[in-house]
Coordinates of C-alpha atoms and ligand atoms in Angstrom, one line a residue:
M10 CA -4.9 -19.8 -15.8
T11 CA -2.7 -17.1 -14.0
V12 CA -5.0 -13.5 -13.3
V13 CA -4.3 -10.9 -16.1
T14 CA -5.3 -7.2 -15.2
R15 CA -4.9 -4.1 -17.0
F16 CA -5.3 -0.2 -16.6
A17 CA -5.5 1.7 -19.3
P18 CA -5.0 5.3 -19.3
S19 CA -5.0 7.3 -22.2
P20 CA -1.4 10.0 -21.5
T21 CA -3.6 13.3 -22.1
G22 CA -3.3 14.3 -18.8
R23 CA -2.8 14.2 -14.6
L24 CA -4.3 10.9 -12.9
H25 CA -7.2 11.6 -10.2
V26 CA -8.8 9.7 -8.0
G27 CA -11.2 9.0 -10.5
N28 CA -8.2 6.4 -12.8
I29 CA -6.2 6.0 -9.6
R30 CA -9.3 4.6 -8.1
T31 CA -9.3 1.9 -11.7
A32 CA -5.5 1.3 -11.3
L33 CA -6.1 0.4 -7.8
H34 CA -8.5 -2.4 -8.3
N35 CA -7.0 -3.6 -10.7
F36 CA -3.4 -4.4 -9.5
L37 CA -5.4 -5.1 -5.6
F38 CA -7.6 -8.2 -7.9
A39 CA -4.4 -9.3 -9.5
R40 CA -1.9 -9.1 -6.3
K41 CA -4.3 -11.4 -4.3
N42 CA -5.0 -13.8 -6.9
G43 CA -1.8 -14.0 -7.9
G44 CA -1.4 -12.5 -11.4
E45 CA -0.4 -10.1 -12.8
F46 CA -0.7 -6.5 -13.4
L47 CA -0.2 -4.7 -16.5
L48 CA -0.1 -1.3 -17.5
R49 CA -1.5 -0.5 -20.9
I50 CA 0.0 3.8 -21.8
D51 CA -3.5 3.9 -24.1
D52 CA -1.9 6.7 -26.5
T53 CA -3.0 6.5 -30.0
D54 CA -3.8 9.9 -30.6
R55 CA -0.9 11.3 -31.2
E56 CA -1.8 15.2 -30.5
R57 CA -2.9 14.6 -27.3
S58 CA -0.5 12.7 -25.7
T59 CA 3.0 13.1 -24.5
A60 CA 5.8 12.2 -22.7
E61 CA 5.2 14.4 -19.5
F62 CA 2.5 12.9 -19.2
D63 CA 3.2 8.8 -19.6
Q64 CA 6.3 9.5 -17.4
A65 CA 3.7 11.5 -14.3
I66 CA 1.6 8.4 -14.6
R67 CA 4.5 5.9 -14.4
D68 CA 5.6 7.9 -11.9
D69 CA 2.0 9.0 -9.9
L70 CA 2.0 5.0 -10.0
D71 CA 5.6 4.6 -8.8
W72 CA 4.7 7.1 -5.5
L73 CA 1.2 5.1 -4.8
G74 CA 3.0 1.5 -4.4
V75 CA 0.7 0.6 -7.1
T76 CA 3.2 -0.4 -10.0
P77 CA 3.2 -2.2 -12.6
D78 CA 4.1 -5.9 -13.8
R79 CA 4.5 -4.8 -16.7
I80 CA 4.0 -1.2 -19.6
F81 CA 3.0 -1.4 -23.2
R82 CA 2.4 1.0 -25.3
Q83 CA 0.0 1.3 -28.6
S84 CA 1.9 3.8 -29.8
E85 CA 4.3 0.7 -30.1
R86 CA 2.5 -2.2 -31.4
F87 CA 0.5 -1.1 -34.7
D88 CA 2.4 -3.3 -37.0
L89 CA 0.4 -5.8 -34.7
Y90 CA -3.2 -3.8 -35.1
E91 CA -2.3 -3.6 -38.8
R92 CA -2.6 -7.3 -38.9
E93 CA -5.2 -8.2 -37.1
F94 CA -7.3 -5.6 -39.1
Q95 CA -6.4 -6.9 -42.2
R96 CA -7.7 -10.6 -40.7
L97 CA -11.0 -9.2 -40.2
R98 CA -11.5 -7.2 -43.2
D99 CA -10.9 -10.5 -45.2
G100 CA -13.2 -12.6 -43.1
G101 CA -15.6 -9.9 -43.6
W102 CA -15.1 -8.7 -39.7
V103 CA -14.9 -4.5 -40.5
Y104 CA -16.3 -3.2 -43.4
A105 CA -15.6 0.3 -45.3
C106 CA -18.4 2.9 -44.6
Y107 CA -18.0 6.5 -47.2
E108 CA -20.4 8.7 -44.9
T109 CA -19.7 12.0 -44.0
P110 CA -19.6 12.8 -39.8
E111 CA -22.9 15.6 -41.7
E112 CA -24.6 12.9 -42.9
L113 CA -24.9 10.7 -40.3
E114 CA -25.6 12.8 -38.3
L115 CA -28.8 14.0 -40.7
R116 CA -29.8 10.5 -40.6
R117 CA -29.6 10.5 -36.8
K118 CA -32.0 13.1 -36.1
V119 CA -34.0 11.5 -39.0
L120 CA -34.2 8.6 -36.9
L121 CA -35.8 10.2 -33.9
G122 CA -37.7 12.3 -35.9
R123 CA -39.3 8.7 -36.8
G124 CA -38.9 7.5 -32.7
L125 CA -37.0 4.5 -34.2
P126 CA -33.7 4.4 -31.9
P127 CA -30.2 6.0 -33.8
V128 CA -28.2 3.1 -35.2
Y129 CA -26.3 3.1 -37.7
E130 CA -28.1 1.6 -40.9
R131 CA -25.1 -0.6 -43.2
K132 CA -25.2 -0.2 -46.7
P133 CA -26.0 -2.9 -49.1
A134 CA -22.9 -3.8 -50.5
D135 CA -22.7 -3.2 -53.9
A136 CA -24.0 -0.3 -53.0
P137 CA -22.4 2.2 -55.3
V138 CA -18.6 4.2 -53.8
P139 CA -18.8 8.3 -53.6
E140 CA -16.1 9.5 -55.6
G141 CA -13.3 10.8 -54.2
R142 CA -13.9 10.0 -50.7
K143 CA -11.7 7.6 -48.4
P144 CA -12.9 4.8 -46.8
H145 CA -13.7 4.7 -42.5
W146 CA -14.2 1.5 -41.4
R147 CA -16.7 0.0 -39.1
F148 CA -16.7 -3.4 -37.6
K149 CA -19.8 -5.5 -38.0
L150 CA -21.9 -6.7 -35.2
D151 CA -23.2 -10.2 -35.5
H152 CA -27.0 -9.2 -35.3
D153 CA -27.4 -13.0 -34.8
A154 CA -25.4 -13.7 -31.5
P155 CA -27.1 -12.4 -28.7
I156 CA -24.4 -10.5 -26.5
V157 CA -24.7 -11.6 -22.9
F158 CA -22.3 -11.4 -20.5
D159 CA -21.9 -12.0 -16.8
D160 CA -20.3 -9.2 -15.6
L161 CA -18.7 -9.6 -11.6
I162 CA -20.1 -6.3 -10.2
R163 CA -23.0 -5.7 -12.8
G164 CA -24.6 -9.4 -12.4
E165 CA -25.5 -10.5 -16.4
Q166 CA -25.7 -7.7 -19.1
R167 CA -27.7 -8.5 -22.3
F168 CA -27.4 -6.1 -25.2
D169 CA -29.9 -6.7 -29.2
P170 CA -27.1 -5.9 -31.3
K171 CA -29.5 -4.9 -33.8
L172 CA -29.4 -1.9 -31.4
L173 CA -26.5 -1.3 -31.5
S174 CA -24.4 1.4 -33.6
D175 CA -21.5 -0.8 -35.8
P176 CA -18.4 1.1 -34.3
V177 CA -16.4 2.5 -35.9
V178 CA -12.5 1.6 -35.2
R179 CA -10.2 3.4 -37.3
R180 CA -10.4 6.7 -39.1
E181 CA -10.2 7.6 -42.4
D182 CA -6.7 8.6 -42.5
G183 CA -5.7 4.8 -41.0
S184 CA -5.8 6.2 -37.5
W185 CA -7.1 4.3 -35.2
L186 CA -10.3 4.7 -32.6
Y187 CA -10.0 2.9 -28.9
L188 CA -12.6 -0.1 -29.7
L189 CA -10.8 -2.6 -31.5
P190 CA -6.4 -2.1 -30.4
S191 CA -8.1 -2.1 -26.7
V192 CA -10.2 -5.9 -27.8
I193 CA -6.2 -6.6 -30.0
D194 CA -4.5 -6.2 -26.9
D195 CA -5.8 -7.4 -24.4
V196 CA -5.8 -11.1 -26.6
D197 CA -2.1 -10.6 -27.4
L198 CA -1.6 -10.2 -23.5
G199 CA -3.2 -12.6 -22.4
V200 CA -5.5 -10.3 -19.8
T201 CA -7.7 -12.3 -18.4
H202 CA -10.3 -9.2 -16.4
V203 CA -11.0 -5.8 -17.5
V204 CA -11.7 -3.8 -14.8
R205 CA -12.9 0.0 -15.1
G206 CA -15.3 2.0 -15.1
E207 CA -19.6 1.8 -16.2
D208 CA -19.0 3.9 -18.4
H209 CA -17.3 1.4 -21.0
V210 CA -20.2 -0.8 -20.4
S211 CA -21.7 -1.0 -24.3
N212 CA -18.3 -0.1 -25.5
S213 CA -17.6 -4.1 -23.8
A214 CA -21.1 -5.5 -25.7
A215 CA -19.2 -4.9 -28.5
Q216 CA -15.9 -5.9 -27.7
T217 CA -17.5 -9.2 -26.6
Q218 CA -18.1 -9.3 -29.9
M219 CA -14.4 -8.5 -31.7
F220 CA -13.1 -10.7 -29.5
V221 CA -15.0 -13.7 -30.8
A222 CA -13.8 -12.7 -34.4
L223 CA -10.4 -13.1 -33.5
G224 CA -10.6 -16.5 -32.2
A225 CA -10.3 -15.4 -28.8
A226 CA -12.9 -15.6 -25.5
P227 CA -14.1 -12.9 -24.0
P228 CA -12.0 -11.9 -20.5
R229 CA -14.3 -11.1 -17.3
F230 CA -15.3 -7.6 -17.0
A231 CA -15.9 -5.9 -13.8
H232 CA -17.7 -1.8 -13.9
E233 CA -17.9 -0.2 -11.0
A234 CA -19.9 2.4 -10.2
L235 CA -18.1 5.9 -11.0
L236 CA -16.8 7.7 -8.6
V237 CA -18.5 11.1 -7.3
A238 CA -17.6 13.9 -4.9
A239 CA -19.8 13.4 -1.5
E240 CA -20.9 17.3 -2.2
G241 CA -22.3 15.9 -6.2
K242 CA -20.4 14.8 -9.4
L243 CA -17.0 14.6 -9.9
S244 CA -16.4 18.4 -10.0
K245 CA -13.5 19.9 -11.4
R246 CA -11.7 20.3 -8.5
L247 CA -11.4 16.2 -7.7
G248 CA -10.4 16.2 -10.9
S249 CA -7.0 17.4 -10.2
Y250 CA -7.2 15.9 -7.0
G251 CA -4.5 13.2 -7.8
A252 CA -1.4 12.1 -6.5
E253 CA 0.3 15.3 -7.0
H254 CA -1.8 17.1 -4.7
L255 CA -1.3 15.0 -2.3
R256 CA 2.4 15.1 -2.4
E257 CA 2.7 17.9 -1.9
E258 CA -0.4 18.1 1.3
G259 CA 2.6 15.4 2.8
V260 CA -0.9 12.6 2.3
E261 CA 0.0 8.6 2.5
P262 CA -0.7 7.3 -0.3
M263 CA -1.9 3.6 1.9
A264 CA -4.4 6.7 3.3
L265 CA -6.1 7.3 -0.6
L266 CA -5.3 3.6 -1.3
S267 CA -7.1 3.0 2.0
V268 CA -10.2 5.2 1.1
L269 CA -9.8 4.6 -2.4
A270 CA -10.2 0.2 -2.3
R271 CA -13.0 0.6 0.1
I272 CA -16.0 3.1 -0.9
G273 CA -19.0 2.4 -2.3
T274 CA -18.2 -1.3 -1.4
S275 CA -20.1 -2.6 1.5
Q276 CA -16.9 -2.7 3.9
P277 CA -15.9 -0.1 6.0
V278 CA -13.2 2.2 5.0
E279 CA -10.1 1.0 7.7
P280 CA -6.7 2.7 7.5
A281 CA -4.7 -0.2 6.0
A282 CA -1.2 0.2 6.0
S283 CA 0.1 -2.3 3.0
L284 CA -1.6 -3.0 -0.6
D285 CA -1.3 -6.3 0.9
E286 CA -3.4 -6.1 3.7
L287 CA -5.8 -4.3 1.1
A288 CA -5.7 -7.0 -1.6
R289 CA -6.5 -9.7 1.3
D290 CA -10.6 -8.8 1.3
F291 CA -10.7 -7.0 -2.0
D292 CA -13.4 -9.3 -3.7
F293 CA -16.4 -7.7 -6.0
G294 CA -18.6 -9.1 -4.5
H295 CA -18.5 -6.1 -1.4
F296 CA -18.7 -3.3 -4.5
G297 CA -22.2 -1.8 -4.7
R298 CA -24.0 -0.3 -8.0
A299 CA -24.8 2.9 -6.9
P300 CA -21.8 5.6 -6.6
A301 CA -18.9 5.4 -5.0
H302 CA -18.9 9.5 -2.6
F303 CA -15.4 10.7 -2.9
D304 CA -14.6 13.2 0.5
P305 CA -11.0 14.4 0.7
R306 CA -12.0 14.9 4.9
E307 CA -12.4 11.2 5.1
V308 CA -8.7 10.6 3.2
E309 CA -7.4 13.7 6.0
L310 CA -9.2 11.3 8.4
I311 CA -7.8 8.4 7.2
N312 CA -4.5 9.5 7.4
A313 CA -4.5 10.4 10.7
R314 CA -5.2 7.2 12.3
L315 CA -2.9 5.6 9.7
L316 CA 0.2 7.3 11.2
H317 CA -1.5 6.8 14.9
K318 CA -0.8 3.2 14.7
M319 CA 2.5 3.3 12.1
D320 CA 5.1 1.2 13.9
Y321 CA 8.7 3.3 13.9
P322 CA 10.6 0.6 11.4
A323 CA 7.9 2.2 8.9
V324 CA 8.8 6.1 9.2
A325 CA 11.9 5.8 10.7
D326 CA 14.1 6.8 7.5
R327 CA 11.7 9.5 6.8
L328 CA 11.8 11.4 10.5
P329 CA 15.3 13.7 11.5
L330 CA 17.8 11.7 11.6
Q331 CA 18.2 12.1 15.8
A332 CA 14.4 11.4 15.7
S333 CA 14.4 7.6 18.0
E334 CA 11.5 5.4 18.2
E335 CA 10.5 6.6 21.4
D336 CA 10.3 10.1 20.2
W337 CA 7.6 8.4 17.3
L338 CA 5.1 6.8 19.9
L339 CA 4.4 9.7 21.5
L340 CA 4.0 12.1 19.0
R341 CA 2.7 10.2 16.2
Q342 CA -1.1 10.0 18.1
N343 CA -0.7 14.0 17.7
L344 CA 0.1 13.4 14.0
G345 CA -2.3 14.5 10.8
H346 CA 0.8 14.1 8.5
L347 CA 4.1 13.2 8.8
S348 CA 5.2 16.7 8.3
D349 CA 3.8 17.7 11.4
F350 CA 6.5 15.5 13.2
G351 CA 9.4 18.0 12.6
G352 CA 7.3 21.2 14.8
W353 CA 7.1 18.7 17.6
F354 CA 10.5 16.6 18.0
E355 CA 11.5 20.5 18.4
V356 CA 9.3 20.7 21.2
L357 CA 10.9 18.1 22.5
H358 CA 15.0 18.2 21.7
G359 CA 15.4 21.4 20.0
D360 CA 13.3 25.5 20.4
I361 CA 10.4 26.3 20.7
E362 CA 8.9 30.5 20.4
P363 CA 8.8 31.7 23.9
P364 CA 4.4 32.1 23.6
E365 CA 2.8 35.2 25.5
L366 CA 1.1 34.2 28.5
S367 CA -1.1 36.9 30.9
H368 CA -0.4 38.3 33.8
D369 CA -2.0 35.5 35.8
E370 CA -0.3 32.5 33.5
R371 CA 2.7 34.2 33.7
L372 CA 2.9 33.6 38.0
V373 CA 1.6 30.2 37.3
A374 CA 4.7 30.4 35.1
K375 CA 7.0 31.9 38.0
D376 CA 5.6 29.4 40.3
A377 CA 6.9 26.3 38.6
V378 CA 10.3 27.4 38.3
T379 CA 10.5 27.1 41.6
A380 CA 8.8 23.9 42.0
A381 CA 10.5 22.4 39.4
E382 CA 14.1 23.1 40.4
P383 CA 13.6 20.5 43.3
L384 CA 12.2 17.7 41.6
D385 CA 13.5 14.3 40.5
W386 CA 12.8 14.5 36.9
S387 CA 13.1 10.7 36.6
T388 CA 10.0 9.7 37.7
E389 CA 6.6 10.8 36.4
P390 CA 7.9 14.7 36.9
W391 CA 4.5 16.4 34.6
R392 CA 2.4 14.9 37.9
A393 CA 5.4 16.7 40.8
L394 CA 5.5 19.7 38.7
T395 CA 1.2 20.2 38.7
D396 CA 1.0 18.9 41.9
A397 CA 3.8 21.0 43.6
V398 CA 2.2 24.1 41.2
K399 CA -1.2 23.5 42.2
A400 CA 0.0 23.6 46.1
S401 CA 1.5 27.0 46.2
T402 CA -0.9 29.0 43.7
G403 CA -4.5 27.5 44.5
K404 CA -4.9 26.6 40.6
K405 CA -6.6 23.9 39.3
G406 CA -8.0 22.5 35.1
R407 CA -7.5 25.2 32.4
E408 CA -6.1 27.8 34.5
L409 CA -3.1 25.9 36.1
F410 CA -2.8 23.5 32.9
H411 CA -3.1 25.5 29.8
P412 CA 0.3 28.1 31.0
L413 CA 1.8 25.1 32.0
R414 CA 1.3 23.9 27.9
L415 CA 2.1 27.3 26.2
A416 CA 4.8 27.2 29.0
L417 CA 6.5 24.0 28.1
T418 CA 6.2 23.5 24.3
G419 CA 4.5 26.6 23.2
R420 CA 1.0 25.5 21.7
E421 CA -1.9 25.3 22.8
S422 CA -2.5 21.9 22.3
G423 CA -1.2 18.9 21.0
P424 CA -0.5 15.0 23.2
E425 CA -0.4 14.4 26.7
M426 CA 1.8 16.6 28.9
A427 CA 3.5 13.2 30.7
G428 CA 5.1 11.9 27.6
L429 CA 6.4 15.6 26.9
V430 CA 7.7 16.9 29.9
A431 CA 9.8 13.7 30.5
R432 CA 11.1 13.5 26.6
M433 CA 11.8 16.5 26.8
G434 CA 14.8 16.9 30.0
K435 CA 14.2 19.1 33.3
Q436 CA 16.8 21.8 31.7
R437 CA 14.5 22.3 28.9
A438 CA 11.8 22.4 31.0
L439 CA 12.9 25.0 32.8
D440 CA 14.8 27.0 30.0
R441 CA 11.2 27.1 29.0
L442 CA 9.2 28.1 32.3
A443 CA 11.5 30.8 32.9
A444 CA 11.5 32.3 29.5
A445 CA 7.3 32.4 29.6
A446 CA 7.5 33.7 33.3
K447 CA 9.8 36.9 32.0
R448 CA 7.5 38.2 28.9
Ligands
LIG6 N1 -7.9 4.3 -22.8 C1 -9.4 3.9 -22.3 C2 -9.7 4.5 -20.7 O1 -9.1 5.6 -20.7 C3 -8.9 2.4 -21.8 C4 -10.4 1.6 -20.9 C5 -10.1 0.5 -21.2 O2 -9.8 0.3 -19.9 O3 -10.3 -0.6 -21.8 O4 -11.0 4.9 -20.8

């Protein structure tokens, strides 16, 4: 059996971390099993779906590298839904209903008032059809077939169909609700594993019977615990925390994906360099039932760790043209975002804003000019320079190193000075020391 998974967003908004995580898990499971990952755009709601969101979803997945093998749009499949609907209707699996929302709500309240479960009550087959009303359609759950499925994350799930309302699958105006088209698609596209949020568990219960009604075996389900912000529930802010935002912040896709692959599982979050690396030990068996906590600061941390061990070939085409492997290896340890590289590259090979030094610090810089002039820059110039300035000024520790770092790099902190000084070259170092001594 070839594993086929699908990610099925509605194009009514941008992707955020919650649904990126679902997409990623579908992708990784398919990748691990040598299967296929489908993108199904759930655009049956013609009013809320837009072509712009459809495009944005595909762009975001592309940027993340979570690229689908095939793409489908529900709006292009209405003929299939119509055919399958007729088949179910002929088989007595869907039936017409005429209640208004107000009537249904009233009945619900009555049942609840009596302490009864507010389950939809079927009308007798010969009940009179109210005049002038168009029907909507419900799927007729099989009350004699207990619903049991073995969830890959939640374990065995049992439902008594008598306690579930027959779900509405189609509205008066002929438009579709999500449940049935989704099952028709899953059958038609050969989906073997449905991976989605646990808010869909009771949908899955009803849907297992729809698969049977359509003559297909239900797929395996994996319902994942929802994502919450580290401080509480998925806040508004995180709701808009998506690829767009990360791109602006200069966060590496793999940093976000490394976090989303592992939070809520028993495995530690580690920076992974590739999706294949993440797929290798992806396993629903590691997923917990408790909500997964998402913290943007963790993404930042993983981003830095990812950069610190990133090989030159992996970034070369995103660095300034003249940047060499040596530059990269020297500077990567200090980067939070790749965009920080440019500034440091200037420290090595370009110009810096001359820093403001205090009176005492200027004296150190001045001594350093004298000390640097005779030095041979090809062997440990930083060590030689600091030894000499230490001897001439009697300063040590921060009083020695801080003015030199400031004068030579224009910055308070950064990568180790030995590497920077050797790489920037003697003339540049001399010029900077001289400039700092004068100000
Ligand atoms: N469009 C549905 C949603 O976004 C799809 C759920 C599913 O994966 O079946 O909730």
